[in-house]
mmCIF file of C-alpha atoms in Angstrom:
data_model
loop_
_atom_site.group_PDB
_atom_site.id
_atom_site.type_symbol
_atom_site.label_atom_id
_atom_site.label_comp_id
_atom_site.label_asym_id
_atom_site.label_seq_id
_atom_site.Cartn_x
_atom_site.Cartn_y
_atom_site.Cartn_z
ATOM 1 C CA MET O 16 -43.900 28.912 -45.715
ATOM 2 C CA THR O 17 -41.521 31.388 -44.050
ATOM 3 C CA THR O 18 -38.316 32.323 -45.827
ATOM 4 C CA ASN O 19 -35.970 30.579 -43.420
ATOM 5 C CA GLU O 20 -37.865 27.311 -43.949
ATOM 6 C CA SER O 21 -37.454 27.428 -47.747
ATOM 7 C CA PRO O 22 -35.827 24.290 -49.126
ATOM 8 C CA ARG O 23 -34.806 26.162 -52.258
ATOM 9 C CA GLY O 24 -32.179 28.837 -52.061
ATOM 10 C CA GLY O 25 -33.258 32.003 -50.282
ATOM 11 C CA THR O 26 -32.208 32.410 -46.684
ATOM 12 C CA GLY O 27 -32.301 28.692 -45.791
ATOM 13 C CA PRO O 28 -28.714 28.048 -46.924
ATOM 14 C CA LEU O 29 -27.660 31.282 -45.258
ATOM 15 C CA PHE O 30 -28.996 30.155 -41.898
ATOM 16 C CA ALA O 31 -27.394 26.747 -42.393
ATOM 17 C CA ALA O 32 -24.079 28.369 -43.207
ATOM 18 C CA LEU O 33 -24.340 30.608 -40.152
ATOM 19 C CA ALA O 34 -25.154 27.587 -37.980
ATOM 20 C CA VAL O 35 -22.137 25.685 -39.284
ATOM 21 C CA THR O 36 -19.947 28.747 -38.774
ATOM 22 C CA GLY O 37 -21.203 29.017 -35.210
ATOM 23 C CA VAL O 38 -20.430 25.374 -34.496
ATOM 24 C CA VAL O 39 -16.947 25.728 -35.973
ATOM 25 C CA ALA O 40 -16.333 28.888 -33.955
ATOM 26 C CA SER O 41 -17.519 27.169 -30.769
ATOM 27 C CA LEU O 42 -15.237 24.214 -31.392
ATOM 28 C CA ALA O 43 -12.314 26.521 -32.135
ATOM 29 C CA TRP O 44 -13.000 28.376 -28.873
ATOM 30 C CA ALA O 45 -13.178 25.105 -26.949
ATOM 31 C CA VAL O 46 -9.813 23.861 -28.206
ATOM 32 C CA ARG O 47 -7.931 27.155 -28.256
ATOM 33 C CA ASP O 48 -6.184 26.468 -24.939
ATOM 34 C CA ILE O 49 -5.281 22.861 -25.558
ATOM 35 C CA PRO O 50 -1.857 23.183 -27.275
ATOM 36 C CA SER O 51 -0.473 25.304 -24.439
ATOM 37 C CA ALA O 52 -2.163 23.247 -21.710
ATOM 38 C CA ILE O 53 -0.557 20.066 -23.007
ATOM 39 C CA GLY O 54 2.765 21.563 -21.963
ATOM 40 C CA GLY O 55 6.291 20.945 -23.171
ATOM 41 C CA ARG O 56 8.318 17.927 -24.221
ATOM 42 C CA PRO O 57 11.615 17.192 -22.453
ATOM 43 C CA SER O 58 14.654 17.708 -24.628
ATOM 44 C CA GLY O 59 18.357 18.494 -24.460
ATOM 45 C CA ALA O 60 20.051 18.226 -21.078
ATOM 46 C CA ARG O 61 16.723 17.512 -19.365
ATOM 47 C CA LEU O 62 16.095 14.494 -21.578
ATOM 48 C CA ASP O 63 19.690 13.291 -21.153
ATOM 49 C CA ARG O 64 19.238 13.359 -17.378
ATOM 50 C CA MET O 65 15.948 11.474 -17.625
ATOM 51 C CA ARG O 66 17.611 8.753 -19.675
ATOM 52 C CA GLN O 67 20.157 8.235 -16.894
ATOM 53 C CA SER O 68 17.412 7.455 -14.353
ATOM 54 C CA PRO O 69 17.159 3.822 -13.222
ATOM 55 C CA ARG O 70 13.414 4.161 -13.765
ATOM 56 C CA PHE O 71 13.682 5.135 -17.443
ATOM 57 C CA HIS O 72 13.564 2.253 -19.941
ATOM 58 C CA ASP O 73 12.548 1.980 -23.586
ATOM 59 C CA GLY O 74 11.782 5.668 -23.870
ATOM 60 C CA ALA O 75 9.498 5.952 -20.825
ATOM 61 C CA PHE O 76 9.438 5.833 -17.046
ATOM 62 C CA GLN O 77 8.443 2.553 -15.401
ATOM 63 C CA ASN O 78 6.877 1.593 -12.082
ATOM 64 C CA GLU O 79 8.745 -0.634 -9.652
ATOM 65 C CA GLN O 80 5.659 -2.847 -9.701
ATOM 66 C CA PRO O 81 3.935 -2.966 -13.106
ATOM 67 C CA SER O 82 0.396 -1.606 -13.251
ATOM 68 C CA ALA O 83 -2.384 -2.226 -15.736
ATOM 69 C CA LEU O 84 -6.094 -1.834 -16.277
ATOM 70 C CA ALA O 85 -8.127 -4.764 -15.017
ATOM 71 C CA ALA O 86 -10.914 -6.708 -16.658
ATOM 72 C CA VAL O 87 -13.869 -6.862 -14.272
ATOM 73 C CA PRO O 88 -16.063 -9.917 -14.893
ATOM 74 C CA GLY O 89 -19.822 -9.503 -15.132
ATOM 75 C CA GLY O 90 -21.800 -6.277 -15.002
ATOM 76 C CA ARG O 91 -22.156 -3.741 -17.798
ATOM 77 C CA GLY O 92 -18.499 -2.664 -18.061
ATOM 78 C CA MET O 93 -16.783 0.598 -17.289
ATOM 79 C CA ILE O 94 -18.472 2.719 -19.969
ATOM 80 C CA GLY O 95 -21.897 1.340 -19.108
ATOM 81 C CA GLU O 96 -21.268 2.005 -15.429
ATOM 82 C CA MET O 97 -20.221 5.577 -16.170
ATOM 83 C CA LEU O 98 -23.357 6.206 -18.196
ATOM 84 C CA PHE O 99 -25.953 4.211 -16.278
ATOM 85 C CA GLY O 100 -24.496 3.539 -12.830
ATOM 86 C CA ARG O 101 -26.703 4.667 -9.956
ATOM 87 C CA GLN O 102 -23.963 5.919 -7.653
ATOM 88 C CA ARG O 103 -24.406 9.353 -6.110
ATOM 89 C CA ARG O 104 -21.249 10.889 -7.514
ATOM 90 C CA ARG O 105 -22.088 14.462 -6.556
ATOM 91 C CA PRO O 106 -23.173 16.049 -3.276
ATOM 92 C CA SER O 107 -26.861 16.852 -2.974
ATOM 93 C CA LYS O 108 -26.227 20.296 -1.484
ATOM 94 C CA PRO O 109 -23.387 22.845 -1.621
ATOM 95 C CA VAL O 110 -20.157 21.699 -0.007
ATOM 96 C CA PRO O 111 -19.432 23.817 3.081
ATOM 97 C CA ILE O 112 -16.163 25.669 2.719
ATOM 98 C CA VAL O 113 -14.121 27.648 5.218
ATOM 99 C CA THR O 114 -12.195 30.798 4.347
ATOM 100 C CA PRO O 115 -8.656 30.108 5.584
ATOM 101 C CA SER O 116 -7.082 32.551 7.999
ATOM 102 C CA VAL O 117 -3.829 34.021 6.739
ATOM 103 C CA SER O 118 -1.443 34.258 9.674
ATOM 104 C CA GLU O 119 2.242 33.716 10.200
ATOM 105 C CA PRO O 120 3.005 30.016 10.750
ATOM 106 C CA ALA O 121 4.519 29.066 14.095
ATOM 107 C CA SER O 122 8.250 28.398 13.975
ATOM 108 C CA THR O 123 7.808 24.973 15.578
ATOM 109 C CA GLY O 124 4.261 24.153 14.511
ATOM 110 C CA LEU O 125 2.722 21.910 11.892
ATOM 111 C CA ARG O 126 -0.565 22.844 10.280
ATOM 112 C CA THR O 127 -2.272 21.799 7.068
ATOM 113 C CA THR O 128 -5.125 23.348 5.101
ATOM 114 C CA TRP O 129 -6.886 21.228 2.484
ATOM 115 C CA LEU O 130 -8.030 23.495 -0.341
ATOM 116 C CA GLY O 131 -9.775 20.762 -2.317
ATOM 117 C CA HIS O 132 -8.788 17.631 -4.251
ATOM 118 C CA ALA O 133 -4.996 17.296 -3.897
ATOM 119 C CA THR O 134 -4.257 20.992 -3.302
ATOM 120 C CA VAL O 135 -2.886 21.465 0.210
ATOM 121 C CA LEU O 136 -1.204 24.372 1.970
ATOM 122 C CA LEU O 137 1.276 23.052 4.536
ATOM 123 C CA GLU O 138 2.783 25.167 7.308
ATOM 124 C CA ILE O 139 5.841 23.499 8.780
ATOM 125 C CA GLU O 140 8.342 25.086 11.160
ATOM 126 C CA GLY O 141 7.588 28.616 10.002
ATOM 127 C CA ARG O 142 7.605 27.791 6.281
ATOM 128 C CA ARG O 143 4.779 27.324 3.781
ATOM 129 C CA VAL O 144 4.600 24.574 1.152
ATOM 130 C CA LEU O 145 1.888 24.293 -1.505
ATOM 131 C CA PHE O 146 1.107 20.867 -2.980
ATOM 132 C CA ASP O 147 -0.408 20.295 -6.450
ATOM 133 C CA PRO O 148 -2.075 23.708 -6.907
ATOM 134 C CA VAL O 149 -5.226 23.536 -9.049
ATOM 135 C CA TRP O 150 -7.405 26.653 -8.998
ATOM 136 C CA SER O 151 -9.087 26.250 -12.397
ATOM 137 C CA GLU O 152 -12.773 25.444 -12.708
ATOM 138 C CA ARG O 153 -12.011 22.257 -14.649
ATOM 139 C CA CYS O 154 -9.182 19.732 -14.494
ATOM 140 C CA SER O 155 -8.859 19.528 -18.244
ATOM 141 C CA PRO O 156 -6.835 20.928 -21.142
ATOM 142 C CA SER O 157 -9.947 22.920 -22.139
ATOM 143 C CA SER O 158 -11.764 25.484 -20.031
ATOM 144 C CA LEU O 159 -15.074 24.431 -21.619
ATOM 145 C CA ALA O 160 -14.973 20.659 -21.162
ATOM 146 C CA GLY O 161 -13.820 18.112 -18.625
ATOM 147 C CA PRO O 162 -14.492 17.422 -14.929
ATOM 148 C CA ARG O 163 -15.807 20.518 -13.194
ATOM 149 C CA ARG O 164 -15.444 21.583 -9.588
ATOM 150 C CA LEU O 165 -18.050 20.474 -7.085
ATOM 151 C CA HIS O 166 -17.157 23.362 -4.758
ATOM 152 C CA PRO O 167 -15.269 26.660 -5.074
ATOM 153 C CA VAL O 168 -11.638 27.018 -4.037
ATOM 154 C CA PRO O 169 -11.786 28.379 -0.468
ATOM 155 C CA LEU O 170 -9.062 30.977 -1.057
ATOM 156 C CA GLU O 171 -8.432 33.111 -4.137
ATOM 157 C CA LEU O 172 -4.994 32.528 -5.583
ATOM 158 C CA ALA O 173 -4.231 36.238 -5.320
ATOM 159 C CA SER O 174 -4.958 36.033 -1.569
ATOM 160 C CA LEU O 175 -2.573 33.133 -0.986
ATOM 161 C CA PRO O 176 0.163 34.137 1.459
ATOM 162 C CA ALA O 177 3.795 33.899 0.389
ATOM 163 C CA VAL O 178 4.874 30.287 0.012
ATOM 164 C CA ASP O 179 8.427 28.964 0.125
ATOM 165 C CA ALA O 180 7.960 26.018 -2.230
ATOM 166 C CA VAL O 181 5.441 24.562 -4.652
ATOM 167 C CA VAL O 182 5.516 20.763 -4.939
ATOM 168 C CA ILE O 183 4.084 18.859 -7.913
ATOM 169 C CA SER O 184 3.479 15.098 -7.757
ATOM 170 C CA HIS O 185 2.956 14.445 -11.489
ATOM 171 C CA ASP O 186 1.663 16.015 -14.680
ATOM 172 C CA HIS O 187 -2.017 14.979 -14.814
ATOM 173 C CA TYR O 188 -4.468 17.863 -15.151
ATOM 174 C CA ASP O 189 -5.977 17.435 -11.698
ATOM 175 C CA HIS O 190 -2.509 17.950 -10.175
ATOM 176 C CA LEU O 191 -0.726 20.252 -12.628
ATOM 177 C CA ASP O 192 -2.789 23.212 -13.848
ATOM 178 C CA GLU O 193 -1.347 25.655 -16.372
ATOM 179 C CA ALA O 194 -3.358 28.682 -15.273
ATOM 180 C CA SER O 195 -2.453 28.162 -11.617
ATOM 181 C CA ILE O 196 1.238 27.718 -12.427
ATOM 182 C CA ARG O 197 1.314 30.884 -14.530
ATOM 183 C CA THR O 198 -0.381 32.896 -11.771
ATOM 184 C CA LEU O 199 1.886 31.502 -9.053
ATOM 185 C CA THR O 200 4.926 32.335 -11.152
ATOM 186 C CA ARG O 201 3.756 35.931 -11.420
ATOM 187 C CA LEU O 202 2.613 36.434 -7.825
ATOM 188 C CA GLN O 203 5.066 34.308 -5.867
ATOM 189 C CA ASP O 204 8.834 33.855 -5.679
ATOM 190 C CA ALA O 205 8.719 30.208 -4.636
ATOM 191 C CA SER O 206 10.722 27.398 -6.198
ATOM 192 C CA PHE O 207 8.859 24.578 -7.949
ATOM 193 C CA LEU O 208 9.871 21.038 -6.996
ATOM 194 C CA VAL O 209 8.863 18.477 -9.606
ATOM 195 C CA PRO O 210 9.686 14.928 -10.722
ATOM 196 C CA LEU O 211 12.014 14.420 -13.673
ATOM 197 C CA GLY O 212 10.760 15.840 -16.959
ATOM 198 C CA VAL O 213 7.893 17.887 -15.512
ATOM 199 C CA GLY O 214 10.059 20.995 -15.699
ATOM 200 C CA ALA O 215 9.483 21.022 -19.465
ATOM 201 C CA HIS O 216 5.815 21.878 -18.861
ATOM 202 C CA LEU O 217 6.705 24.628 -16.417
ATOM 203 C CA GLU O 218 9.259 26.219 -18.721
ATOM 204 C CA ARG O 219 6.718 26.362 -21.533
ATOM 205 C CA TRP O 220 4.378 28.214 -19.179
ATOM 206 C CA GLY O 221 6.946 30.842 -18.262
ATOM 207 C CA VAL O 222 8.538 29.528 -15.067
ATOM 208 C CA PRO O 223 12.201 30.616 -15.017
ATOM 209 C CA SER O 224 14.593 27.672 -15.128
ATOM 210 C CA ASP O 225 16.325 28.806 -11.928
ATOM 211 C CA ARG O 226 13.041 28.330 -10.042
ATOM 212 C CA ILE O 227 12.585 24.726 -11.193
ATOM 213 C CA VAL O 228 14.068 21.850 -9.190
ATOM 214 C CA GLU O 229 13.658 18.441 -10.864
ATOM 215 C CA LEU O 230 14.296 15.310 -8.835
ATOM 216 C CA ASP O 231 14.445 11.586 -9.415
ATOM 217 C CA TRP O 232 13.191 9.217 -6.744
ATOM 218 C CA ASP O 233 15.377 9.266 -3.623
ATOM 219 C CA GLU O 234 16.942 12.615 -4.527
ATOM 220 C CA THR O 235 16.720 15.497 -2.049
ATOM 221 C CA ALA O 236 16.816 19.269 -2.394
ATOM 222 C CA THR O 237 16.914 21.829 0.410
ATOM 223 C CA ILE O 238 14.668 24.871 0.021
ATOM 224 C CA ALA O 239 14.121 27.465 2.758
ATOM 225 C CA GLY O 240 15.677 25.141 5.319
ATOM 226 C CA LEU O 241 13.356 22.240 4.490
ATOM 227 C CA GLY O 242 14.408 18.975 2.892
ATOM 228 C CA PHE O 243 12.297 17.817 -0.069
ATOM 229 C CA THR O 244 12.758 14.228 -1.192
ATOM 230 C CA ALA O 245 11.021 12.745 -4.205
ATOM 231 C CA THR O 246 10.018 9.200 -3.332
ATOM 232 C CA ALA O 247 8.475 6.319 -5.226
ATOM 233 C CA ALA O 248 4.840 6.032 -6.315
ATOM 234 C CA ARG O 249 2.900 3.597 -8.497
ATOM 235 C CA HIS O 250 1.172 5.629 -11.165
ATOM 236 C CA PHE O 251 1.662 6.962 -14.709
ATOM 237 C CA SER O 252 1.899 10.274 -16.569
ATOM 238 C CA GLY O 253 0.906 12.102 -19.727
ATOM 239 C CA ARG O 254 -1.100 15.172 -20.760
ATOM 240 C CA LEU O 255 -1.818 14.297 -24.391
ATOM 241 C CA ARG O 256 -1.662 10.529 -23.994
ATOM 242 C CA SER O 257 -0.495 8.151 -21.265
ATOM 243 C CA ASP O 258 3.072 7.901 -22.527
ATOM 244 C CA ASN O 259 4.927 8.030 -19.184
ATOM 245 C CA ALA O 260 7.247 10.647 -20.665
ATOM 246 C CA THR O 261 7.662 12.349 -17.269
ATOM 247 C CA LEU O 262 8.127 10.876 -13.808
ATOM 248 C CA TRP O 263 5.561 10.735 -10.989
ATOM 249 C CA ALA O 264 6.422 10.820 -7.289
ATOM 250 C CA SER O 265 5.348 10.903 -3.692
ATOM 251 C CA TRP O 266 7.106 13.462 -1.490
ATOM 252 C CA VAL O 267 8.783 13.741 1.893
ATOM 253 C CA VAL O 268 9.034 17.206 3.455
ATOM 254 C CA ALA O 269 11.386 17.306 6.432
ATOM 255 C CA GLY O 270 12.103 20.154 8.813
ATOM 256 C CA ALA O 271 14.451 20.089 11.776
ATOM 257 C CA GLU O 272 11.856 18.323 13.940
ATOM 258 C CA ARG O 273 8.735 17.662 11.851
ATOM 259 C CA LYS O 274 8.133 15.407 8.853
ATOM 260 C CA VAL O 275 5.296 15.107 6.344
ATOM 261 C CA PHE O 276 4.595 12.500 3.672
ATOM 262 C CA TYR O 277 2.384 13.113 0.632
ATOM 263 C CA THR O 278 1.416 10.095 -1.457
ATOM 264 C CA GLY O 279 0.577 11.938 -4.663
ATOM 265 C CA ASP O 280 -1.444 9.558 -6.839
ATOM 266 C CA SER O 281 -0.500 5.924 -6.413
ATOM 267 C CA GLY O 282 -1.687 2.393 -6.223
ATOM 268 C CA TYR O 283 -0.609 0.506 -3.141
ATOM 269 C CA PHE O 284 2.851 -1.069 -3.412
ATOM 270 C CA ALA O 285 5.585 -2.523 -1.223
ATOM 271 C CA GLY O 286 7.664 0.632 -1.602
ATOM 272 C CA TYR O 287 5.759 2.336 1.199
ATOM 273 C CA GLU O 288 7.553 0.208 3.745
ATOM 274 C CA THR O 289 10.871 1.226 2.179
ATOM 275 C CA ILE O 290 9.871 4.900 2.373
ATOM 276 C CA GLY O 291 8.873 4.504 6.006
ATOM 277 C CA ALA O 292 12.135 2.808 6.902
ATOM 278 C CA ALA O 293 14.219 5.446 5.122
ATOM 279 C CA HIS O 294 12.342 8.619 6.072
ATOM 280 C CA GLY O 295 9.755 7.932 8.777
ATOM 281 C CA PRO O 296 8.202 8.299 11.191
ATOM 282 C CA PHE O 297 5.959 11.115 9.947
ATOM 283 C CA ASP O 298 3.929 13.547 12.007
ATOM 284 C CA LEU O 299 1.435 13.876 9.145
ATOM 285 C CA THR O 300 0.499 11.964 6.016
ATOM 286 C CA LEU O 301 -1.546 13.422 3.160
ATOM 287 C CA VAL O 302 -3.065 10.344 1.562
ATOM 288 C CA GLN O 303 -4.945 9.901 -1.722
ATOM 289 C CA ILE O 304 -8.206 8.060 -1.012
ATOM 290 C CA GLY O 305 -10.540 8.861 -3.929
ATOM 291 C CA ALA O 306 -10.993 8.145 -7.667
ATOM 292 C CA TYR O 307 -10.442 4.414 -7.280
ATOM 293 C CA ALA O 308 -12.222 1.707 -9.264
ATOM 294 C CA PRO O 309 -11.844 -2.031 -9.897
ATOM 295 C CA TYR O 310 -11.033 -1.135 -13.507
ATOM 296 C CA TRP O 311 -7.740 0.566 -12.520
ATOM 297 C CA PRO O 312 -6.689 -1.087 -9.248
ATOM 298 C CA ASP O 313 -2.960 -0.360 -9.522
ATOM 299 C CA ILE O 314 -2.859 3.428 -9.967
ATOM 300 C CA HIS O 315 -5.167 4.809 -7.242
ATOM 301 C CA MET O 316 -5.522 3.468 -3.723
ATOM 302 C CA THR O 317 -8.781 2.489 -2.128
ATOM 303 C CA PRO O 318 -9.400 4.063 1.294
ATOM 304 C CA GLU O 319 -8.360 0.806 2.955
ATOM 305 C CA GLU O 320 -5.107 0.826 1.010
ATOM 306 C CA GLY O 321 -4.623 4.454 1.989
ATOM 307 C CA VAL O 322 -4.746 3.451 5.648
ATOM 308 C CA ALA O 323 -2.296 0.628 4.913
ATOM 309 C CA ALA O 324 0.068 3.100 3.225
ATOM 310 C CA HIS O 325 -0.138 5.392 6.270
ATOM 311 C CA VAL O 326 0.718 2.499 8.572
ATOM 312 C CA ALA O 327 3.540 1.294 6.298
ATOM 313 C CA VAL O 328 5.303 4.674 6.298
ATOM 314 C CA ASN O 329 4.793 4.993 10.084
ATOM 315 C CA GLY O 330 2.486 7.993 9.978
ATOM 316 C CA GLY O 331 0.985 9.904 12.893
ATOM 317 C CA LEU O 332 -2.098 11.864 11.768
ATOM 318 C CA LEU O 333 -3.732 10.981 8.439
ATOM 319 C CA VAL O 334 -5.479 13.723 6.421
ATOM 320 C CA PRO O 335 -7.245 12.389 3.301
ATOM 321 C CA VAL O 336 -6.951 14.168 -0.039
ATOM 322 C CA HIS O 337 -8.007 13.546 -3.640
ATOM 323 C CA TRP O 338 -11.706 13.263 -2.883
ATOM 324 C CA GLY O 339 -14.779 15.518 -2.805
ATOM 325 C CA THR O 340 -13.790 18.135 -5.401
ATOM 326 C CA PHE O 341 -13.927 16.495 -8.842
ATOM 327 C CA ASN O 342 -16.042 13.580 -10.033
ATOM 328 C CA LEU O 343 -13.310 11.313 -11.448
ATOM 329 C CA ALA O 344 -14.537 7.789 -10.728
ATOM 330 C CA LEU O 345 -17.599 5.587 -10.240
ATOM 331 C CA HIS O 346 -18.023 5.552 -6.473
ATOM 332 C CA ASP O 347 -20.443 7.613 -4.386
ATOM 333 C CA TRP O 348 -19.185 11.098 -3.555
ATOM 334 C CA SER O 349 -18.817 10.411 0.166
ATOM 335 C CA GLU O 350 -17.826 6.753 -0.036
ATOM 336 C CA PRO O 351 -14.045 7.323 0.218
ATOM 337 C CA VAL O 352 -14.182 9.113 3.547
ATOM 338 C CA GLU O 353 -16.718 6.691 5.052
ATOM 339 C CA ARG O 354 -14.594 3.691 4.112
ATOM 340 C CA LEU O 355 -11.495 5.489 5.359
ATOM 341 C CA LEU O 356 -12.969 6.105 8.809
ATOM 342 C CA THR O 357 -14.148 2.504 9.151
ATOM 343 C CA GLU O 358 -10.713 1.136 8.285
ATOM 344 C CA ALA O 359 -8.857 3.702 10.379
ATOM 345 C CA ASP O 360 -10.969 2.829 13.407
ATOM 346 C CA GLU O 361 -10.191 -0.866 12.990
ATOM 347 C CA CYS O 362 -6.465 -0.122 12.634
ATOM 348 C CA GLY O 363 -6.210 2.474 15.396
ATOM 349 C CA VAL O 364 -5.192 5.257 12.992
ATOM 350 C CA ARG O 365 -5.852 8.907 13.867
ATOM 351 C CA VAL O 366 -7.681 10.799 11.114
ATOM 352 C CA ALA O 367 -8.759 14.399 10.555
ATOM 353 C CA VAL O 368 -11.317 15.188 7.832
ATOM 354 C CA PRO O 369 -11.389 18.954 7.335
ATOM 355 C CA ARG O 370 -13.846 20.925 5.246
ATOM 356 C CA PRO O 371 -12.231 22.592 2.237
ATOM 357 C CA GLY O 372 -10.318 25.549 3.627
ATOM 358 C CA GLU O 373 -10.394 24.320 7.234
ATOM 359 C CA ALA O 374 -6.993 24.261 8.924
ATOM 360 C CA VAL O 375 -5.839 21.249 10.937
ATOM 361 C CA ASP O 376 -3.375 21.695 13.787
ATOM 362 C CA VAL O 377 -1.522 18.395 13.639
ATOM 363 C CA ASP O 378 -0.744 18.516 17.367
ATOM 364 C CA ALA O 379 -4.379 19.095 18.334
ATOM 365 C CA PRO O 380 -6.625 17.916 15.488
ATOM 366 C CA ALA O 381 -10.385 17.964 15.752
ATOM 367 C CA LYS O 382 -12.105 14.603 15.542
ATOM 368 C CA PRO O 383 -14.127 13.977 12.362
ATOM 369 C CA ASP O 384 -17.609 15.447 12.816
ATOM 370 C CA GLY O 385 -19.283 13.947 9.750
ATOM 371 C CA TRP O 386 -19.860 17.302 8.030
ATOM 372 C CA TRP O 387 -20.203 15.563 4.639
ATOM 373 C CA ARG O 388 -23.099 13.292 5.652
ATOM 374 C CA SER O 389 -25.856 15.904 5.481
ATOM 375 C CA ILE O 390 -24.995 16.750 1.870
ATOM 376 C CA ALA O 391 -24.122 13.300 0.526
#
């Protein structure tokens, strides 16, 4: 019998102790980032302002149309589907990415570059706007656990050209990333436009208060000559638990001649028609089409609902986002875009489906070429 196999004293307990110490150290390493990643809690004047919002009741923000998880009859249930479902939730080959060209945006042009998931670089009338920047490998409070990227970010954050504004839709990890916010704060001079309460996270991560603009729905701020309006969405919020302690929003970006609408994360709701009537028509819509499931029908749109939202707000060109980068639901990896194209064709909606990093000229978009089909 070798010494490390001895059941009586000797080195057996030593190896056991070392193993336990290693496990504890690994766990400590895995959770070391979590307290900071969770962010801050609104307080003081920020909390007082939140309490004055028409959307704030009983200590939390509320949707205009209530949303809830749904019970799906039959089958093996959500957990069983996650563990044993046979969907192809990942691409079979590497996702093709394009290295974006960094050039000065045209003073009258409108161009968008999808960088993956909901991260989009918008060039509008000579200005640059960055939506929901997430550069981390995982959308999670821990760098060692949680959904991991299915493709690299096409452009290093240090290589990002100067942006005029950073827009955040809500505080979930796949839309609000601590590491990306800290780096942007250091490398850029842009203002951060966020829904009510989200500024508490940014302040904890070192964003100066004079660079944070917090808006309620239907409030507008002007940055670099562009109008930014926070508009309604049907979703929820929370980084430690789903407590709805901060607001979520869709966004309107308006220049002198061009307009863009970004849905953020949202279930379909009647408010899209109101947004279209108040702010449309839009040259471009950036529409969430992925991470839907029958178990949560009210907080993420299906591709068909995404087309309906585009039509309701009176959109011109639709560019889908929130698909292809992280495995966050139960559908096949390529299902969202296939369903989107089928519905868009039936409804006469123009769609562009860029590769990650591929720019789309809104005035002359390329037709979808099915690049995802060979790797699905």
